[in-house]
PDB file of C-alpha atoms in Angstrom:
ATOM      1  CA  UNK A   1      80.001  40.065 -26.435  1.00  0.00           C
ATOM      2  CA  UNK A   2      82.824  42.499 -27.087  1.00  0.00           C
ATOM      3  CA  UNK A   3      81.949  45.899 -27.925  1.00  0.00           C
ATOM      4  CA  UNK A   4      83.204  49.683 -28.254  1.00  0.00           C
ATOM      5  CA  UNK A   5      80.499  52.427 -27.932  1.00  0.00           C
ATOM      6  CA  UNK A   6      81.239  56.106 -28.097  1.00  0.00           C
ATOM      7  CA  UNK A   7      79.210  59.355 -27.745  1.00  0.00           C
ATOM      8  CA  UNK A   8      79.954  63.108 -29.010  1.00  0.00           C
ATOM      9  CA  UNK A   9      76.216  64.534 -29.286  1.00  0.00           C
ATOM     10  CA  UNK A  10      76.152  66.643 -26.410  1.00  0.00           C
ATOM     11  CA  UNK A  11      79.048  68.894 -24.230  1.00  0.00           C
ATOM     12  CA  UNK A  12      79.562  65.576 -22.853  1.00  0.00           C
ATOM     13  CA  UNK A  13      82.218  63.068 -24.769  1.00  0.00           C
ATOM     14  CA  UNK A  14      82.941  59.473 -23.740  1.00  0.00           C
ATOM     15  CA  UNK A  15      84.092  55.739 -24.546  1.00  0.00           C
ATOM     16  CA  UNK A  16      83.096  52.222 -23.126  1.00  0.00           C
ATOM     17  CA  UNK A  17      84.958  49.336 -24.562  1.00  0.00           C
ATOM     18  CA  UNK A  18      83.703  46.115 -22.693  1.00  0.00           C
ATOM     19  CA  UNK A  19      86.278  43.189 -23.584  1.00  0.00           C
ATOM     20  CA  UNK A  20      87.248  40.042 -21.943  1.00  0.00           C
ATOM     21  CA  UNK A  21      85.160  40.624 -18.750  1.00  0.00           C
ATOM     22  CA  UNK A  22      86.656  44.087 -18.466  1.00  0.00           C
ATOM     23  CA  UNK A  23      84.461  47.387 -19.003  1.00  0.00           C
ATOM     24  CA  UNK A  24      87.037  50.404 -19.226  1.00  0.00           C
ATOM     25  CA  UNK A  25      85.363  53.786 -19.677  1.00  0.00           C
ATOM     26  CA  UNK A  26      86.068  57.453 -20.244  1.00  0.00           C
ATOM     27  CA  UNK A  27      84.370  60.744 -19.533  1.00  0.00           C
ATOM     28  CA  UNK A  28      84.597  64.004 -20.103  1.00  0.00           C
ATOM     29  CA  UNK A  29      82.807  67.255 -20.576  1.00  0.00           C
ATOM     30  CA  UNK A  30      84.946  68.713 -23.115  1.00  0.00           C
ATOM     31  CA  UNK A  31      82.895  71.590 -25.291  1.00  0.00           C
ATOM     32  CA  UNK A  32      83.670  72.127 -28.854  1.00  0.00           C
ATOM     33  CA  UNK A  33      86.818  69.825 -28.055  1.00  0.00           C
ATOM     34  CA  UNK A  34      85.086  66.535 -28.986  1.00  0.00           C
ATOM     35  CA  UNK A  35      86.933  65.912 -32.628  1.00  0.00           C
ATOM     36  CA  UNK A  36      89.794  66.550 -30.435  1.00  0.00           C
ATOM     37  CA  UNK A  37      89.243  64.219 -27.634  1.00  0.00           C
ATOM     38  CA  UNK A  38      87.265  61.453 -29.249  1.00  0.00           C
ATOM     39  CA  UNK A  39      90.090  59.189 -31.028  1.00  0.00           C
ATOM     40  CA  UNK A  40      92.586  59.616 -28.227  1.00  0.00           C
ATOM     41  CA  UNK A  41      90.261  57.978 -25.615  1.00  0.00           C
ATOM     42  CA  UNK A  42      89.283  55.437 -27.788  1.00  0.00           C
ATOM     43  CA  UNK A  43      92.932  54.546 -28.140  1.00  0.00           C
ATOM     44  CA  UNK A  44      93.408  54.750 -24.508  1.00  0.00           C
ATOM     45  CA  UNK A  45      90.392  52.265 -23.816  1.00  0.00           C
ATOM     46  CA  UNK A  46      91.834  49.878 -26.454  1.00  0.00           C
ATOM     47  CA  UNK A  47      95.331  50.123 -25.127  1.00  0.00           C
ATOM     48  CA  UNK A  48      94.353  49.360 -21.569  1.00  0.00           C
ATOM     49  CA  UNK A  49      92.580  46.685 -22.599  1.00  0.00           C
ATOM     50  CA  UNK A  50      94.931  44.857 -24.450  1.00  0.00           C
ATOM     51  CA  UNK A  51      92.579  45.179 -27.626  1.00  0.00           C
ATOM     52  CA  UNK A  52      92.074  45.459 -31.292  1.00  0.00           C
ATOM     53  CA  UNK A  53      89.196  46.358 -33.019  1.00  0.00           C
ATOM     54  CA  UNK A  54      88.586  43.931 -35.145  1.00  0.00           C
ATOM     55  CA  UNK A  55      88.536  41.296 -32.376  1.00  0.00           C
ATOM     56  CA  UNK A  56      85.696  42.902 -31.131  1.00  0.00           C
ATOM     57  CA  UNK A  57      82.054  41.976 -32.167  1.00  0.00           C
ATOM     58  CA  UNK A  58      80.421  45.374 -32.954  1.00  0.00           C
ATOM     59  CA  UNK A  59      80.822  49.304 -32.829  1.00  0.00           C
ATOM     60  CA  UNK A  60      77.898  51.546 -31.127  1.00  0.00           C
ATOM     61  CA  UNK A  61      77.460  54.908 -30.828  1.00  0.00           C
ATOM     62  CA  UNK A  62      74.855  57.974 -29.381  1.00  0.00           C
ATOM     63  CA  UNK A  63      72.736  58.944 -33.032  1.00  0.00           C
ATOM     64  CA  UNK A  64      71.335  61.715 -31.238  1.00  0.00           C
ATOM     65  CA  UNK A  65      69.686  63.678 -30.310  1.00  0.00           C
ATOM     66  CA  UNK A  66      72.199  66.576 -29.628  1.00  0.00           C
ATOM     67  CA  UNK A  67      74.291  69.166 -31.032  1.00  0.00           C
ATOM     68  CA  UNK A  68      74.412  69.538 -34.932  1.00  0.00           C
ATOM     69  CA  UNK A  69      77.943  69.100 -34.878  1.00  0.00           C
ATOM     70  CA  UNK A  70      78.416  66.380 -31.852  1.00  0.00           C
ATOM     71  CA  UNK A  71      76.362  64.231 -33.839  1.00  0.00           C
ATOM     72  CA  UNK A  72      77.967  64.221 -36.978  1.00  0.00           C
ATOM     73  CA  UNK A  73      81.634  63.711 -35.573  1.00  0.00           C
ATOM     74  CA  UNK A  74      80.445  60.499 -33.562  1.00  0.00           C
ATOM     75  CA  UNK A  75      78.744  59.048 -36.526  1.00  0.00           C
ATOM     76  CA  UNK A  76      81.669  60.285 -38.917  1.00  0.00           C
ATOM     77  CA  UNK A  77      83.831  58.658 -36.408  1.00  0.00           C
ATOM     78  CA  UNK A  78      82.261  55.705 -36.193  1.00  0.00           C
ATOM     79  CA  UNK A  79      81.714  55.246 -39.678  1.00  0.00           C
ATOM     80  CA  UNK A  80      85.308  55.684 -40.059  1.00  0.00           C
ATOM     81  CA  UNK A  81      86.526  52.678 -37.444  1.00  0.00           C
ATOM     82  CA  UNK A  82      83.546  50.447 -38.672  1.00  0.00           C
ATOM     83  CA  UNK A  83      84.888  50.717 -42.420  1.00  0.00           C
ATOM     84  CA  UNK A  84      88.095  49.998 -41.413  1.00  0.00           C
ATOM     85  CA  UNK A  85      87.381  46.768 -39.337  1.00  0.00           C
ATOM     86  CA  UNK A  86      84.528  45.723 -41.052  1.00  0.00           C
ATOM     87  CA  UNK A  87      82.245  45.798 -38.080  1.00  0.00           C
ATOM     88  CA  UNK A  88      78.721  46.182 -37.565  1.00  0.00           C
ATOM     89  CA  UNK A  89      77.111  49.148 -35.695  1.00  0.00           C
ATOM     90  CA  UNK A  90      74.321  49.977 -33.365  1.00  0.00           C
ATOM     91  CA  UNK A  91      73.349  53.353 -32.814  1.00  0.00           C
ATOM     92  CA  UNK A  92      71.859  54.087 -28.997  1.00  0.00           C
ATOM     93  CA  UNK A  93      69.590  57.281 -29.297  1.00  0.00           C
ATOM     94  CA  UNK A  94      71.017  59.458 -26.057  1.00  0.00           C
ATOM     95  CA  UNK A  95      68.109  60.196 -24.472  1.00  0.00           C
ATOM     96  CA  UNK A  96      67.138  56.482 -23.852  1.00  0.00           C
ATOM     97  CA  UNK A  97      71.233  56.195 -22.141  1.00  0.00           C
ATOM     98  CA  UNK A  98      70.120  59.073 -19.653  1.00  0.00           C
ATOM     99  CA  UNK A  99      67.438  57.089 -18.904  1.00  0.00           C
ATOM    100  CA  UNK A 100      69.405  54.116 -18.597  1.00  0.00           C
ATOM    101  CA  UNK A 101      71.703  55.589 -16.078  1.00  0.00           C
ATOM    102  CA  UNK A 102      68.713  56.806 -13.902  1.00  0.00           C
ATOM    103  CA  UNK A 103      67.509  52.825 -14.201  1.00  0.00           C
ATOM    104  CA  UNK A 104      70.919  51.910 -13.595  1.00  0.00           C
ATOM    105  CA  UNK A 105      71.615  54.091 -10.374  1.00  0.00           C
ATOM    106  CA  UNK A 106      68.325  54.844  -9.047  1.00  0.00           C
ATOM    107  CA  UNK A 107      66.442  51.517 -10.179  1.00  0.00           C
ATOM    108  CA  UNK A 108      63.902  54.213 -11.694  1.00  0.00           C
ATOM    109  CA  UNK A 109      60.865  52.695 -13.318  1.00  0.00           C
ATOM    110  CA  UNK A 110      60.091  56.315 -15.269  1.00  0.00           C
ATOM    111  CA  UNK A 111      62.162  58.791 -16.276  1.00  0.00           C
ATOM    112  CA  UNK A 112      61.333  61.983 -18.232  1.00  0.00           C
ATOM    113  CA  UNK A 113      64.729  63.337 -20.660  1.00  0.00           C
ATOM    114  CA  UNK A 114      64.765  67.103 -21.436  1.00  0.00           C
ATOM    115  CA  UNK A 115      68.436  68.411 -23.410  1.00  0.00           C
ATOM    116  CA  UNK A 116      68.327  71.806 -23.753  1.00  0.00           C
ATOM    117  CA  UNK A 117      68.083  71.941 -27.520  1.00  0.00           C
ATOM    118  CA  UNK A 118      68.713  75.899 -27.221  1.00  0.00           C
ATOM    119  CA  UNK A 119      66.478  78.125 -29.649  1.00  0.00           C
ATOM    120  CA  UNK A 120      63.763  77.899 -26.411  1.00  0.00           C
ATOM    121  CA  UNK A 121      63.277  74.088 -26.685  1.00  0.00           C
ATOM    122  CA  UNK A 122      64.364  70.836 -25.602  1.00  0.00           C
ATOM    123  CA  UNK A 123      64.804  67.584 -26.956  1.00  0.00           C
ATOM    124  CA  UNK A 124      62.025  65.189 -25.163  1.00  0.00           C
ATOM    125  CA  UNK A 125      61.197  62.165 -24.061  1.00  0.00           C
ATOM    126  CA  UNK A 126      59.518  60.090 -21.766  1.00  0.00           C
ATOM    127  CA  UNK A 127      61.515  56.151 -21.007  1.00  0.00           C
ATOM    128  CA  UNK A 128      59.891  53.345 -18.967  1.00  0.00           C
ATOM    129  CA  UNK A 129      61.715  50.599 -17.264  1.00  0.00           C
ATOM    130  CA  UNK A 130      61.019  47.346 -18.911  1.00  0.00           C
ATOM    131  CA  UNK A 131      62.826  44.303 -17.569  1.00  0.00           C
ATOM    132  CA  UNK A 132      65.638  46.567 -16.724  1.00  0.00           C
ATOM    133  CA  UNK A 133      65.845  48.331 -20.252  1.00  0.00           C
ATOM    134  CA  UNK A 134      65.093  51.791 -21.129  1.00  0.00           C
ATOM    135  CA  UNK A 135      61.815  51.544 -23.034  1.00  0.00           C
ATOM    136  CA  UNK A 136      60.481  54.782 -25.145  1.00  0.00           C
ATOM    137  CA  UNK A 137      56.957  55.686 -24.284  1.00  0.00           C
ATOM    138  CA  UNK A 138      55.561  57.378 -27.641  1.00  0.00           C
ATOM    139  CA  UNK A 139      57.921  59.349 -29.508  1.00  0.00           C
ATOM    140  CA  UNK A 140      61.304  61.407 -29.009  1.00  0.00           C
ATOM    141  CA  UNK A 141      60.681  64.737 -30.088  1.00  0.00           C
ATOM    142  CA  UNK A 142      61.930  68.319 -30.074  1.00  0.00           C
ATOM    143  CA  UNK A 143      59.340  70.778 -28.585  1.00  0.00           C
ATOM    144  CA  UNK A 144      58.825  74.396 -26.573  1.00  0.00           C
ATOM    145  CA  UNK A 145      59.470  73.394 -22.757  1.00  0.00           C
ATOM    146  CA  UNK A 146      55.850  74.704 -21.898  1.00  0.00           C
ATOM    147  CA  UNK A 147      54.432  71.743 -24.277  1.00  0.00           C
ATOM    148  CA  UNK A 148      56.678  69.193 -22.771  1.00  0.00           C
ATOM    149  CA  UNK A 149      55.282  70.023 -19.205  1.00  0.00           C
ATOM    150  CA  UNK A 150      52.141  69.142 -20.618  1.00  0.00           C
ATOM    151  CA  UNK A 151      53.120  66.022 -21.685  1.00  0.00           C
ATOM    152  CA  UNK A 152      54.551  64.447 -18.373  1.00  0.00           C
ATOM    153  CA  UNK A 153      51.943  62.500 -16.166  1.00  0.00           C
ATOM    154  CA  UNK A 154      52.664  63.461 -12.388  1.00  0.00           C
ATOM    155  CA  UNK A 155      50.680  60.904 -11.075  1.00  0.00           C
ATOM    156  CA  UNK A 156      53.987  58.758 -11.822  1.00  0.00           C
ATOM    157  CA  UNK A 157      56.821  58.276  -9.435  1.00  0.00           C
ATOM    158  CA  UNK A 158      59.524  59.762 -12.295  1.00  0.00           C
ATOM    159  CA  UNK A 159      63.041  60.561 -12.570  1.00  0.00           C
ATOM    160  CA  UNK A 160      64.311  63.796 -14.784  1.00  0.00           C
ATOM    161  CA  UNK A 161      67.221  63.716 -16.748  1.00  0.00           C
ATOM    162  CA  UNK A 162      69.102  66.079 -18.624  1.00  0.00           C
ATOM    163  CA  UNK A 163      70.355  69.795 -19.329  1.00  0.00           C
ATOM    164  CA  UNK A 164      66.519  70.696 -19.583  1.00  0.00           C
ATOM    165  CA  UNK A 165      65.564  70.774 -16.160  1.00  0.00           C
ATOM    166  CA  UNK A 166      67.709  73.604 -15.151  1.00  0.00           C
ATOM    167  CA  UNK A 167      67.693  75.339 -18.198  1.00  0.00           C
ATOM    168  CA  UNK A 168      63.806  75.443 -17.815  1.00  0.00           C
ATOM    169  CA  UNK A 169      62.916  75.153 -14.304  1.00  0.00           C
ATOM    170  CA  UNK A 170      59.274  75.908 -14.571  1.00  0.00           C
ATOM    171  CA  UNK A 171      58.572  72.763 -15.949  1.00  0.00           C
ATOM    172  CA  UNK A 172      59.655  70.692 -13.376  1.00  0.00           C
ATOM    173  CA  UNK A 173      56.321  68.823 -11.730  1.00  0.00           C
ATOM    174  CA  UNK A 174      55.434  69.881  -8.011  1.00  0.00           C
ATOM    175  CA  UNK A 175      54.979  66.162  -7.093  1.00  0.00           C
ATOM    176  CA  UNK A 176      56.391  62.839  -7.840  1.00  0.00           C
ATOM    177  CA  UNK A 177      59.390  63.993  -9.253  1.00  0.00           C
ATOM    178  CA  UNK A 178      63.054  63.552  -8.254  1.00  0.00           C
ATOM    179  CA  UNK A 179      65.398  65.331 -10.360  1.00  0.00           C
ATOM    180  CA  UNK A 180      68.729  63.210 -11.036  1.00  0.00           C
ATOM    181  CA  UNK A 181      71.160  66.633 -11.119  1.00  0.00           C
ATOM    182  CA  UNK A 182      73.929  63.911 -11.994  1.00  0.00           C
ATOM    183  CA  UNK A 183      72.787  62.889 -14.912  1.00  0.00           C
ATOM    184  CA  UNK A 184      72.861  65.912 -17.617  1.00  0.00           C
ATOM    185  CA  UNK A 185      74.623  64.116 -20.091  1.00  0.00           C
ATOM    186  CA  UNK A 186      74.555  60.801 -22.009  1.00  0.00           C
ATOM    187  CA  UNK A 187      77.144  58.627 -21.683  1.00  0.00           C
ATOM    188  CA  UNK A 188      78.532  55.817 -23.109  1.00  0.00           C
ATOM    189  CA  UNK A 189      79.010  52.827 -20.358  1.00  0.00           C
ATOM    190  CA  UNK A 190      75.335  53.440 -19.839  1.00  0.00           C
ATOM    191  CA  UNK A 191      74.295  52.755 -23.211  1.00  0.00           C
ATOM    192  CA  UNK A 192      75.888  49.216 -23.050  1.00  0.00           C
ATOM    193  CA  UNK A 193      72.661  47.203 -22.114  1.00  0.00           C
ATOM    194  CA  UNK A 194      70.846  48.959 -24.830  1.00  0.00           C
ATOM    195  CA  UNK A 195      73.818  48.247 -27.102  1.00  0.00           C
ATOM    196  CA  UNK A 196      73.648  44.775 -26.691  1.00  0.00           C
ATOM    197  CA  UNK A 197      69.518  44.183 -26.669  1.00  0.00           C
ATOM    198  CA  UNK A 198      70.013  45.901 -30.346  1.00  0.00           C
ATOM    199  CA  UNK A 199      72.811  43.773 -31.412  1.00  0.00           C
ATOM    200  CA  UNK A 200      70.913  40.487 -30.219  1.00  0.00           C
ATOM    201  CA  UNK A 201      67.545  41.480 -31.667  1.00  0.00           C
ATOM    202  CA  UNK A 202      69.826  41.401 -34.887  1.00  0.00           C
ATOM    203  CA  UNK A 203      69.465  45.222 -35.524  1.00  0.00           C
ATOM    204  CA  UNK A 204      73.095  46.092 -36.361  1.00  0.00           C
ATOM    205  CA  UNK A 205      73.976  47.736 -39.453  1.00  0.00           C
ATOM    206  CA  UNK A 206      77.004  48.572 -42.073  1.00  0.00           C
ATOM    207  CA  UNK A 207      79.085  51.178 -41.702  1.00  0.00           C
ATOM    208  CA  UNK A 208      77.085  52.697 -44.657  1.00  0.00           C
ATOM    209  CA  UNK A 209      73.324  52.594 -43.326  1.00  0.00           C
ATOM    210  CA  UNK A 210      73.971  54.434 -40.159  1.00  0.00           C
ATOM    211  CA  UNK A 211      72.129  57.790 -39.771  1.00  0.00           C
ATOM    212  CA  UNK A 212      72.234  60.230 -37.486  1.00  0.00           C
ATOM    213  CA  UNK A 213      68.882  61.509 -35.375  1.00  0.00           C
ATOM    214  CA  UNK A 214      68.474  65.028 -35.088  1.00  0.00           C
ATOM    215  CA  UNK A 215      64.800  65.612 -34.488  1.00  0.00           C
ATOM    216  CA  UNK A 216      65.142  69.231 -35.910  1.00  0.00           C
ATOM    217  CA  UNK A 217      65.835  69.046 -39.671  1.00  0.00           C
ATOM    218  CA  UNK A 218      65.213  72.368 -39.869  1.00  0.00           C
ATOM    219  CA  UNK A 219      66.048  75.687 -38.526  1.00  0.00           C
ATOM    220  CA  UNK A 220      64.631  78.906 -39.217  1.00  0.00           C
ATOM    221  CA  UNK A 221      66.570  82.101 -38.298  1.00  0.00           C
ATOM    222  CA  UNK A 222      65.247  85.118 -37.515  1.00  0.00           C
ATOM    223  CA  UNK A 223      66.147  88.184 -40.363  1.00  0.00           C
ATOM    224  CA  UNK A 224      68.251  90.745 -38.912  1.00  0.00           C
ATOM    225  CA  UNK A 225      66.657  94.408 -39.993  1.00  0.00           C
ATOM    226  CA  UNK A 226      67.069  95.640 -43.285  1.00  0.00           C
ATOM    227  CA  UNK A 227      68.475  92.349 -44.384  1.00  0.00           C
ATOM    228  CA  UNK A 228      66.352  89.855 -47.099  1.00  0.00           C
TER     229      UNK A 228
END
């Protein structure tokens, strides 16, 4: 299957398209440059490999979790080239392509995801290998790092991934644990396999039915003094 996937919800921006045979790939970390960036490397990917979008056989894209902002402008985005080609769309959640890339690279088997979701959490989750796919283990959530700790079982042989890690080093286990400092970031030819077990398992969608995870739907701020 042909297929264009593209990702935006973290500092992190890339591109897969896999045509022909070919996969052809961009990455870059590229903050608050991502409406910027996005469109050109898509064209770039396309153009090197001598491709149209409406040859292809679906769109996919990283729903989040991430930045506010990253998210919307890769859903926006893809809304925008799925309208126009009449394609359907998967959407890959980011934290199960981190943990694809550790399966990928590392042939991990678990693999713990913490982004640094700022505001003194992280976006969580814990992924199992399950004939070769990143498989969620309870639920994807958004959580203070000290909770999180509590939730990882160090009597597994796991992987970390993410901006978490080093943002809150205290959680890291003492003991079967390897932290995978190259993997901070989603990224899009990592959420191919996981693109295409969605697409076969006929869960594709319009153009109009896609929506965005953000795990935090709300945000309290804290009052500055003497303000209401």
């Amino acid at each position: 299957m042909n297929c264009l996937l593209l990702d935006t919800a973290t500092e992190a921006c890339s591109v897969v398209l896999q045509c022909q045979g070919q996969v052809l790939s961009r990455f870059e970390i590229c903050p608050q440059q991502h409406s910027q960036r996005i469109l050109p490397m898509v064209d770039e990917v396309l153009k090197e490999g001598g491709a149209v979008l409406n040859q292809l056989d679906f769109l996919g894209f990283g729903l989040g979790p991430g930045s506010f902002t990253g998210v919307r402008i890769a859903t926006g985005i893809l809304q925008g080239l799925a309208l126009g080609s009449e394609l359907p769309v998967v959407g890959i959640s980011t934290l199960a392509a981190m943990a694809q890339q550790a399966i990928t690279l590392y042939q991990a088997q678990e693999i713990y995801c913490a982004i640094d979701a700022r505001m003194g959490e992280v976006y969580f989750a814990h992924y199992s290998a399950i004939e070769g796919l990143a498989t969620l283990q309870g639920i994807e959530q958004v959580i203070p790092p000290e909770v999180a700790a509590e939730l990882i079982d160090s009597t597994l042989l796991a992987y970390g991934v993410g901006t978490g890690w080093a943002a809150y080093p205290q959680i890291i286990p003492p003991q079967n644990f390897t932290l995978a400092t190259d993997i901070l970031y989603p990224n899009a030819e990592f959420m191919l396999p996981l693109a295409h077990a969605l697409f076969i398992q006929g869960k594709a969608q319009t153009a109009e039915q896609i929506q965005p995870v953000y795990l935090r739907d709300t945000v309290t701020w804290k009052k500055l003094p003497g303000r209401e």
